[in-house]
Coordinates of C-alpha atoms and ligand atoms in Angstrom, one line a residue:
M1 CA 0.0 0.0 0.0
A2 CA 1.2 3.5 -0.8
N3 CA -0.4 6.9 -0.6
V4 CA 1.4 9.5 -2.7
V5 CA 1.0 13.3 -3.0
V6 CA 2.0 15.1 -6.1
V7 CA 2.7 18.8 -5.9
G8 CA 4.1 21.6 -8.0
T9 CA 7.4 23.0 -6.7
Q10 CA 7.5 26.3 -8.6
W11 CA 4.7 28.7 -9.8
G12 CA 2.4 26.1 -11.3
D13 CA 2.3 24.4 -14.8
E14 CA 5.2 22.1 -14.0
G15 CA 3.5 19.2 -15.7
K16 CA 1.5 17.8 -12.8
G17 CA -1.3 16.6 -15.1
K18 CA 1.0 14.5 -17.2
I19 CA 2.7 13.0 -14.1
V20 CA -0.6 12.3 -12.3
D21 CA -2.0 10.6 -15.4
L22 CA 1.2 8.5 -15.6
L23 CA 1.1 7.5 -12.0
T24 CA -2.7 6.7 -12.1
R25 CA -1.7 3.4 -13.6
Y26 CA -0.5 2.3 -10.2
A27 CA -3.2 4.0 -8.1
D28 CA -6.8 3.2 -7.3
Y29 CA -8.0 6.6 -6.1
I30 CA -7.0 10.0 -7.5
V31 CA -7.9 13.0 -5.3
R32 CA -7.9 16.8 -6.0
F33 CA -7.6 18.6 -2.6
Q34 CA -7.4 22.4 -3.3
G35 CA -7.7 25.1 -5.9
G36 CA -10.5 25.2 -8.5
N37 CA -10.7 25.9 -12.2
N38 CA -7.8 28.3 -12.0
A39 CA -5.8 25.1 -12.6
G40 CA -5.2 23.8 -16.1
H41 CA -3.7 20.3 -16.2
T42 CA -2.8 19.0 -19.6
L43 CA -2.6 15.3 -20.6
V44 CA -1.6 13.9 -23.9
V45 CA -2.8 10.4 -24.5
E46 CA -2.7 8.5 -27.8
G47 CA -2.1 11.8 -29.6
K48 CA -5.2 13.5 -28.1
Q49 CA -4.8 16.4 -25.7
F50 CA -7.1 16.9 -22.7
I51 CA -7.0 19.9 -20.3
F52 CA -8.7 19.4 -16.9
H53 CA -9.5 22.2 -14.6
L54 CA -11.5 20.5 -11.9
I55 CA -11.8 16.8 -12.6
P56 CA -8.8 14.8 -11.3
S57 CA -6.2 13.9 -14.0
G58 CA -6.8 10.2 -13.3
I59 CA -10.2 10.3 -15.1
L60 CA -8.9 8.8 -18.4
Y61 CA -8.5 5.4 -16.8
E62 CA -11.9 3.6 -16.6
N63 CA -11.5 1.6 -13.5
K64 CA -10.2 4.2 -11.1
R65 CA -12.2 6.4 -8.6
C66 CA -11.6 10.1 -8.8
M67 CA -12.4 12.4 -5.9
I68 CA -12.9 16.1 -5.5
G69 CA -12.1 16.9 -1.8
N70 CA -13.5 19.4 0.5
G71 CA -10.6 21.8 0.0
V72 CA -11.5 22.4 -3.7
V73 CA -13.7 25.3 -4.8
I74 CA -16.2 24.2 -7.5
D75 CA -17.8 26.2 -10.3
P76 CA -20.6 23.7 -11.2
E77 CA -20.9 25.1 -14.8
V78 CA -17.2 24.3 -15.5
L79 CA -17.4 20.9 -13.8
L80 CA -20.5 19.9 -15.9
A81 CA -18.9 21.1 -19.1
E82 CA -15.8 19.0 -18.3
M83 CA -18.0 16.0 -17.7
K84 CA -19.9 16.6 -20.9
E85 CA -16.7 16.8 -22.9
L86 CA -15.5 13.5 -21.4
E87 CA -18.8 11.9 -22.3
E88 CA -18.5 13.1 -25.9
S89 CA -15.0 11.5 -26.0
G90 CA -16.6 8.2 -25.0
L91 CA -15.6 8.4 -21.3
P92 CA -18.9 9.1 -19.4
V93 CA -18.2 10.3 -15.9
T94 CA -20.5 8.1 -13.7
P95 CA -20.9 8.5 -9.9
Q96 CA -18.9 5.3 -9.7
R97 CA -16.0 7.1 -11.2
L98 CA -16.3 10.5 -9.5
M99 CA -17.2 11.5 -6.0
I100 CA -17.5 15.2 -4.9
S101 CA -17.2 16.1 -1.3
E102 CA -20.4 17.7 0.1
N103 CA -18.1 20.1 2.0
A104 CA -16.5 21.6 -1.1
H105 CA -17.4 25.3 -1.5
L106 CA -19.3 26.6 -4.5
I107 CA -17.9 29.4 -6.7
M108 CA -20.9 31.6 -7.3
P109 CA -21.5 34.2 -10.1
Y110 CA -20.8 37.0 -7.6
H111 CA -17.4 35.5 -6.8
K112 CA -16.4 35.8 -10.5
A113 CA -17.8 39.3 -10.8
L114 CA -15.9 40.4 -7.7
D115 CA -12.7 38.7 -8.8
L116 CA -12.8 40.4 -12.3
N117 CA -13.9 43.9 -11.0
Q118 CA -11.6 44.0 -8.0
E119 CA -8.6 43.0 -10.1
A120 CA -9.6 45.6 -12.7
A121 CA -9.8 48.3 -10.0
L122 CA -6.2 47.7 -8.8
K123 CA -3.3 49.9 -9.8
S124 CA -1.1 48.2 -12.4
N125 CA 1.7 47.4 -9.8
K126 CA -0.8 45.9 -7.4
K127 CA -2.6 43.6 -9.9
I128 CA -2.2 39.9 -9.1
G129 CA -3.1 38.7 -12.6
T130 CA -5.7 36.3 -11.3
T131 CA -7.3 33.8 -13.6
G132 CA -10.6 35.7 -13.0
R133 CA -12.4 32.5 -12.0
G134 CA -13.6 33.7 -8.7
I135 CA -11.1 31.7 -6.6
G136 CA -10.0 34.4 -4.2
P137 CA -13.5 35.7 -3.3
C138 CA -14.8 32.1 -2.9
Y139 CA -12.0 31.1 -0.5
G140 CA -12.5 34.5 1.2
D141 CA -16.2 33.7 1.9
K142 CA -15.2 30.2 3.2
I143 CA -12.8 31.7 5.7
N144 CA -15.3 34.5 6.6
R145 CA -17.9 31.7 7.2
K146 CA -20.3 33.0 4.5
G147 CA -19.6 30.4 1.9
I148 CA -22.1 28.0 0.3
K149 CA -21.1 24.4 0.3
I150 CA -22.0 22.1 -2.6
G151 CA -23.9 19.9 -0.2
D152 CA -26.1 23.0 0.7
L153 CA -27.7 22.6 -2.7
L154 CA -29.6 19.6 -1.4
D155 CA -31.3 21.6 1.4
E156 CA -33.5 24.1 -0.4
D157 CA -34.2 26.4 2.6
L158 CA -30.6 26.5 3.7
F159 CA -29.4 27.3 0.1
K160 CA -32.0 30.0 -0.4
D161 CA -31.2 31.6 3.0
K162 CA -27.4 31.7 2.3
L163 CA -27.9 32.8 -1.3
K164 CA -30.2 35.7 -0.3
D165 CA -27.7 37.0 2.3
N166 CA -24.8 36.7 -0.1
V167 CA -26.5 38.3 -3.1
E168 CA -27.5 41.2 -0.9
E169 CA -24.0 41.7 0.5
K170 CA -22.2 41.2 -2.8
N171 CA -24.5 43.4 -4.8
F172 CA -23.8 46.2 -2.4
L173 CA -20.1 45.8 -3.1
L174 CA -20.6 45.4 -6.9
T175 CA -22.9 48.4 -7.4
K176 CA -21.7 50.8 -4.7
Q177 CA -18.0 50.1 -4.4
L178 CA -17.1 48.8 -7.9
Q179 CA -19.8 50.6 -9.9
T180 CA -20.8 47.5 -11.9
E181 CA -23.8 45.3 -12.5
P182 CA -25.5 43.4 -9.7
V183 CA -26.1 39.7 -9.9
S184 CA -29.7 38.4 -10.0
Y185 CA -30.9 36.3 -7.1
A186 CA -33.7 34.7 -9.2
E187 CA -31.5 33.8 -12.1
T188 CA -28.8 32.4 -9.8
Y189 CA -31.3 30.4 -7.8
S190 CA -32.8 28.7 -10.9
K191 CA -29.4 28.0 -12.5
F192 CA -28.2 26.4 -9.3
Q193 CA -31.4 24.3 -8.9
L194 CA -30.5 22.7 -12.2
F195 CA -26.9 22.1 -11.1
A196 CA -28.2 20.5 -7.9
E197 CA -30.3 18.0 -9.9
K198 CA -27.3 17.0 -12.1
L199 CA -24.7 16.8 -9.4
E200 CA -26.6 15.2 -6.5
P201 CA -25.7 11.6 -7.5
Y202 CA -22.0 12.5 -7.2
L203 CA -22.0 14.1 -3.8
G204 CA -20.7 12.1 -0.8
N205 CA -18.4 11.9 2.1
V206 CA -14.9 11.8 0.5
S207 CA -13.1 11.4 3.9
V208 CA -15.1 8.3 4.8
E209 CA -14.6 6.8 1.3
L210 CA -10.8 7.4 1.5
D211 CA -10.6 5.9 4.9
K212 CA -12.3 2.7 3.7
A213 CA -10.0 2.7 0.7
R214 CA -6.9 3.0 2.9
K215 CA -8.1 0.3 5.3
S216 CA -8.6 -2.1 2.4
G217 CA -5.1 -1.5 1.1
R218 CA -6.0 0.7 -1.9
H219 CA -3.4 3.1 -3.4
I220 CA -4.3 6.8 -3.2
L221 CA -2.8 9.5 -5.3
F222 CA -3.3 13.1 -4.3
E223 CA -3.1 15.7 -7.1
G224 CA -2.0 19.1 -6.2
A225 CA -2.9 22.2 -8.2
Q226 CA -0.8 25.4 -8.7
G227 CA 2.7 25.4 -7.1
T228 CA 4.5 25.9 -3.9
Q229 CA 5.4 29.6 -4.6
L230 CA 1.6 30.3 -5.2
D231 CA 0.8 28.9 -1.7
I232 CA -1.3 31.4 0.4
D233 CA 1.1 31.0 3.4
H234 CA 4.4 30.1 1.9
G235 CA 4.4 31.7 -1.5
T236 CA 5.3 35.1 -2.8
Y237 CA 2.4 36.8 -1.0
P238 CA 0.3 38.6 -2.1
F239 CA 1.1 37.4 -5.6
V240 CA -0.3 33.9 -4.9
T241 CA -3.5 32.0 -5.1
S242 CA -5.9 31.7 -2.2
S243 CA -5.3 28.2 -1.1
N244 CA -2.5 26.1 0.5
T245 CA -0.9 24.4 -2.4
V246 CA 1.6 22.4 -0.2
A247 CA 1.4 18.7 0.5
G248 CA 0.1 19.2 4.0
N249 CA -3.2 20.4 2.5
A250 CA -3.7 17.0 0.8
C251 CA -4.8 15.9 4.3
T252 CA -6.9 19.0 5.3
G253 CA -8.4 19.3 1.8
S254 CA -9.7 15.7 1.7
G255 CA -10.1 14.6 5.3
F256 CA -7.2 12.2 5.4
G257 CA -4.8 11.6 8.3
P258 CA -1.2 12.8 7.7
V259 CA 0.4 9.7 9.1
H260 CA -1.0 7.7 6.2
I261 CA 1.0 9.7 3.5
D262 CA 4.0 7.6 2.4
S263 CA 5.7 9.9 -0.1
V264 CA 5.5 13.3 -1.8
I265 CA 6.6 13.8 -5.4
G266 CA 7.6 17.3 -6.3
I267 CA 7.1 18.2 -10.0
L268 CA 10.1 20.4 -11.1
K269 CA 10.1 21.9 -14.5
A270 CA 13.7 21.8 -15.8
Y271 CA 13.5 25.6 -16.1
T272 CA 11.0 28.0 -14.5
T273 CA 7.8 29.7 -15.7
R274 CA 5.2 32.0 -14.1
V275 CA 1.9 33.3 -15.4
G276 CA 0.4 36.4 -13.8
S277 CA 2.3 39.0 -11.9
G278 CA 4.7 38.9 -9.0
P279 CA 8.4 38.3 -8.3
F280 CA 10.4 35.8 -10.4
P281 CA 14.1 36.2 -9.7
S282 CA 15.5 34.0 -12.5
E283 CA 13.2 35.4 -15.2
L284 CA 14.8 36.0 -18.6
F285 CA 14.0 39.0 -20.7
D286 CA 16.2 38.0 -23.6
D287 CA 16.3 35.6 -26.6
T288 CA 16.9 32.6 -24.3
G289 CA 13.6 33.4 -22.5
E290 CA 11.8 33.6 -25.8
Q291 CA 13.3 30.3 -27.0
L292 CA 12.2 28.5 -23.8
Q293 CA 8.7 30.1 -24.2
R294 CA 8.4 29.0 -27.8
K295 CA 10.0 25.5 -27.5
G296 CA 8.2 24.8 -24.3
G297 CA 4.8 26.0 -25.8
E298 CA 4.5 28.1 -22.6
F299 CA 1.0 29.4 -22.8
G300 CA -1.4 29.2 -19.9
A301 CA -3.7 26.1 -20.1
T302 CA -6.5 28.1 -18.4
T303 CA -6.3 31.6 -19.7
G304 CA -4.0 31.2 -22.8
R305 CA -1.6 33.9 -21.4
K306 CA 2.0 33.8 -22.4
R307 CA 4.0 32.3 -19.5
R308 CA 7.1 34.2 -18.3
C309 CA 10.2 32.0 -18.6
G310 CA 13.5 31.8 -16.8
W311 CA 16.3 29.5 -15.6
L312 CA 15.9 26.8 -13.0
D313 CA 16.0 28.2 -9.5
S314 CA 17.3 26.0 -6.8
V315 CA 16.2 28.5 -4.0
V316 CA 12.7 27.8 -5.2
A317 CA 13.3 24.1 -5.5
N318 CA 14.8 23.9 -2.0
E319 CA 11.9 25.8 -0.5
A320 CA 9.6 23.3 -2.1
I321 CA 11.6 20.3 -0.8
R322 CA 11.3 21.7 2.8
L323 CA 7.7 23.0 2.7
N324 CA 6.3 19.8 1.2
G325 CA 8.6 17.1 2.6
I326 CA 9.4 16.0 -1.0
T327 CA 10.8 12.5 -1.2
G328 CA 11.4 12.4 -4.9
L329 CA 11.5 14.8 -7.8
A330 CA 9.8 14.5 -11.2
V331 CA 11.9 16.6 -13.5
T332 CA 9.8 17.6 -16.5
K333 CA 10.3 19.3 -19.9
L334 CA 14.0 18.4 -20.0
D335 CA 13.6 18.1 -23.8
V336 CA 12.9 21.8 -24.0
L337 CA 16.5 22.6 -22.9
S338 CA 18.1 20.8 -25.9
G339 CA 19.9 23.3 -28.1
Q340 CA 21.2 25.6 -25.4
S341 CA 25.0 25.9 -25.3
N342 CA 25.0 26.6 -21.6
L343 CA 22.4 26.4 -18.8
K344 CA 22.2 28.4 -15.6
I345 CA 20.9 27.4 -12.2
A346 CA 20.2 30.1 -9.6
T347 CA 21.8 28.9 -6.4
S348 CA 21.2 32.0 -4.1
Y349 CA 20.0 35.6 -4.3
E350 CA 21.6 38.9 -3.4
A351 CA 20.0 42.2 -2.5
A352 CA 21.5 45.3 -0.9
G353 CA 24.7 43.4 -0.2
K354 CA 22.9 40.6 1.6
K355 CA 22.9 37.0 0.5
F356 CA 19.8 34.8 0.6
K357 CA 19.7 31.0 0.5
A358 CA 16.0 31.0 1.2
M359 CA 13.2 33.1 -0.2
P360 CA 13.0 36.5 1.6
S361 CA 9.8 36.9 3.5
N362 CA 9.5 40.6 2.6
I363 CA 7.9 41.0 -0.8
R364 CA 9.7 44.2 -1.6
V365 CA 13.0 42.5 -1.0
T366 CA 12.0 39.5 -3.1
Q367 CA 11.0 41.9 -5.9
H368 CA 14.5 43.2 -6.0
V369 CA 16.8 40.2 -5.5
K370 CA 19.3 39.3 -8.1
P371 CA 20.0 35.6 -8.6
V372 CA 23.5 34.2 -8.3
Y373 CA 24.0 31.7 -11.0
E374 CA 26.0 28.5 -11.5
E375 CA 26.7 27.7 -15.1
V376 CA 26.6 24.1 -16.5
G377 CA 27.1 22.7 -20.0
G378 CA 24.1 22.2 -22.3
W379 CA 23.5 19.6 -25.0
Q380 CA 22.4 19.9 -28.6
E381 CA 20.7 16.5 -29.2
E382 CA 16.9 16.2 -29.2
I383 CA 16.0 13.8 -26.4
G384 CA 12.2 13.2 -26.9
G385 CA 12.9 9.6 -28.0
V386 CA 15.1 8.7 -25.0
R387 CA 13.7 6.1 -22.6
S388 CA 16.7 5.3 -20.3
L389 CA 19.1 7.4 -18.3
D390 CA 22.1 5.9 -20.1
D391 CA 20.8 7.2 -23.4
L392 CA 20.6 10.8 -22.3
P393 CA 23.5 13.1 -23.4
V394 CA 26.1 13.2 -20.7
Q395 CA 25.4 16.9 -20.1
A396 CA 21.7 16.1 -19.5
R397 CA 22.7 13.4 -17.0
D398 CA 25.0 15.9 -15.3
Y399 CA 22.2 18.5 -15.1
I400 CA 19.9 16.0 -13.4
K401 CA 22.8 14.9 -11.1
R402 CA 23.4 18.6 -10.2
I403 CA 19.7 19.1 -9.4
E404 CA 19.8 16.0 -7.1
D405 CA 23.0 17.2 -5.4
I406 CA 21.7 20.8 -4.8
T407 CA 18.3 19.6 -3.5
E408 CA 19.6 16.4 -1.8
T409 CA 16.6 14.7 -3.3
P410 CA 16.5 11.9 -6.0
A411 CA 15.0 12.4 -9.4
V412 CA 12.5 9.5 -9.6
I413 CA 10.9 10.5 -12.9
I414 CA 12.3 12.4 -15.9
S415 CA 9.9 13.6 -18.5
V416 CA 11.1 14.3 -22.1
G417 CA 7.8 15.1 -23.8
P418 CA 4.1 15.7 -23.2
A419 CA 2.9 12.1 -23.9
R420 CA 2.6 9.3 -21.4
D421 CA 5.4 7.2 -22.8
E422 CA 7.8 10.1 -23.1
T423 CA 9.0 9.4 -19.6
L424 CA 11.8 7.7 -17.7
L425 CA 10.2 6.2 -14.6
L426 CA 13.4 5.5 -12.5
Q427 CA 11.6 4.7 -9.3
N428 CA 7.9 4.0 -8.9
P429 CA 6.6 5.8 -5.8
F430 CA 3.8 3.2 -5.5
A431 CA 6.3 0.3 -5.5
G432 CA 8.0 1.0 -2.2
Ligands
GDP501 P1 0.2 21.5 -14.9 O1 -0.7 22.6 -14.6 O2 1.3 21.3 -13.9 O3 -0.5 20.2 -15.1 O4 1.0 21.8 -16.3 P2 0.3 22.4 -17.6 O5 -0.5 21.3 -18.2 O6 -0.4 23.7 -17.3 O7 1.5 22.7 -18.5 C1 2.5 21.8 -18.8 C2 2.6 21.7 -20.3 O8 3.8 21.0 -20.7 C3 1.5 21.0 -21.0 O9 1.2 21.5 -22.2 C4 2.0 19.5 -21.1 O10 1.4 18.8 -22.2 C5 3.5 19.8 -21.4 N1 4.4 18.8 -20.9 C6 4.4 18.1 -19.8 N2 5.5 17.4 -19.6 C7 6.3 17.7 -20.7 C8 7.6 17.3 -21.1 O11 8.4 16.6 -20.5 N3 8.1 17.9 -22.3 C9 7.3 18.7 -23.0 N4 7.9 19.2 -24.2 N5 6.1 19.1 -22.7 C10 5.6 18.6 -21.5
IMO502 P1 -2.0 24.8 -12.4 O1 -2.7 23.9 -11.4 C1 -0.1 28.7 -12.9 C2 -1.9 32.1 -10.7 C3 -2.5 33.2 -11.5 C4 -2.3 34.4 -10.6 C5 -2.4 33.8 -9.2 C6 -3.7 34.0 -8.6 O2 -2.4 24.7 -13.8 O3 -0.5 24.8 -12.1 P2 -6.1 32.9 -8.9 O4 -7.0 32.9 -10.1 O5 -5.7 31.6 -8.4 O6 -6.6 33.8 -7.8 O7 -4.8 33.6 -9.4 O8 -2.1 32.4 -9.4 N1 -2.4 30.7 -10.9 C7 -1.7 29.8 -11.6 N2 -0.5 29.9 -12.4 N3 -0.8 27.6 -12.9 C8 -1.9 27.4 -12.1 O9 -2.5 26.3 -11.9 C9 -2.5 28.6 -11.5 N4 -3.6 28.9 -10.8 C10 -3.5 30.1 -10.4 O10 -2.0 33.3 -12.8 O11 -1.0 34.8 -10.8
MG503 MG1 -1.4 24.3 -15.6

């Protein structure tokens, strides 16, 4: 038995979807535990691309159970659209294949309106560059004890009562503070009645289900969204998302005891990207950055925005190792580095004569740090067809070895392309 958490180590888009899909082969349950449809997880299977925002990336396997935990925030319209798309691809999402925690919170139309209008009202240097999906306002309501849980849809009086209070409060903000359109109580109510009918068969107690699964020796795979530097507590605050993205939240966000987690796999892109605003010490503004962006196809899977690109940053990697308790790394997109004569790895930062081995806690300092680089040799060969460590160019092997040395963590998976088989599985986390 093994229960494994997969998390992003950087600013998201590290290739979590691909690695979760790959590891699903060895798991029985696949669980999303935080975030919402701000996530965009890409899978390429038999030449076909799928992008999942809410449904766990294990859904392409027919005999596995996917779970959406209490820590996730759900936009029912997006969830139903994803389910419909899968059905049209010949993979209907039955309640046997997907369970949704009754305690997950709903993203309501006023959350999206607030997200978009609040972001638009910010001065340019204060904008977060959110995905506009209502994530922040929804988690805000949850913490403020005003949120509506998906299970509330099944209690008409409770739902009506909560909706009424929320629409009243949010319309005040929307019309008076933000000078924009209010949302309609009646329209929202009838829309959500339809969602309730469609989603009722999927609702259940995810924590109880996972407990049963664990006791009967099933393998559970927890799928993180976003990345460690976007964590609400540990990331580059305030340029972060509104949930805890670190591995500890796999437990809180699904109702699973921490002592039952066996390993944590950190997904580390072989270089760094970030979408949205906020500090990015190893960002490149030159041709090399452009090349990585183009070769890596670095466009946001949710918003289509161009991703900012830069060198690998071991300050960021080591933060992730510590904050998540990472036991093994999955190094992705190594193929994108082919063709570079030299590669750089940021090993520390400097600002105002001070050296930093860890991320500074003051955002104004983080915004001004300069990375200190170590240079290593690159390779010219394309490596998409490589399936064993020995067949990688020596410089690529050295690059992986250097990452292992700096992070004191083994690379257990190396990914050399977007497809399932474009992978070197050096150590299976479910085997040990
Ligand atoms: P996620 O949010 O962490 O799941 O990552 P995204 O799906 O947003 O972005 C990763 C992108 O890289 C997707 O387009 C994947 O298909 C692609 N990808 C994943 N692994 C590799 C790899 O090893 N090489 C290349 N070239 N592309 C990859
Ligand atoms: P996956 O799971 C990359 C970023 C947004 C913005 C900030 C806050 O695909 O890795 P939000 O809408 O969450 O309030 O936006 O977080 N962001 C992501 N960046 N990948 C993601 O998810 C992200 N989810 C949110 O761009 O900077
Ligand atoms: Mg993504």
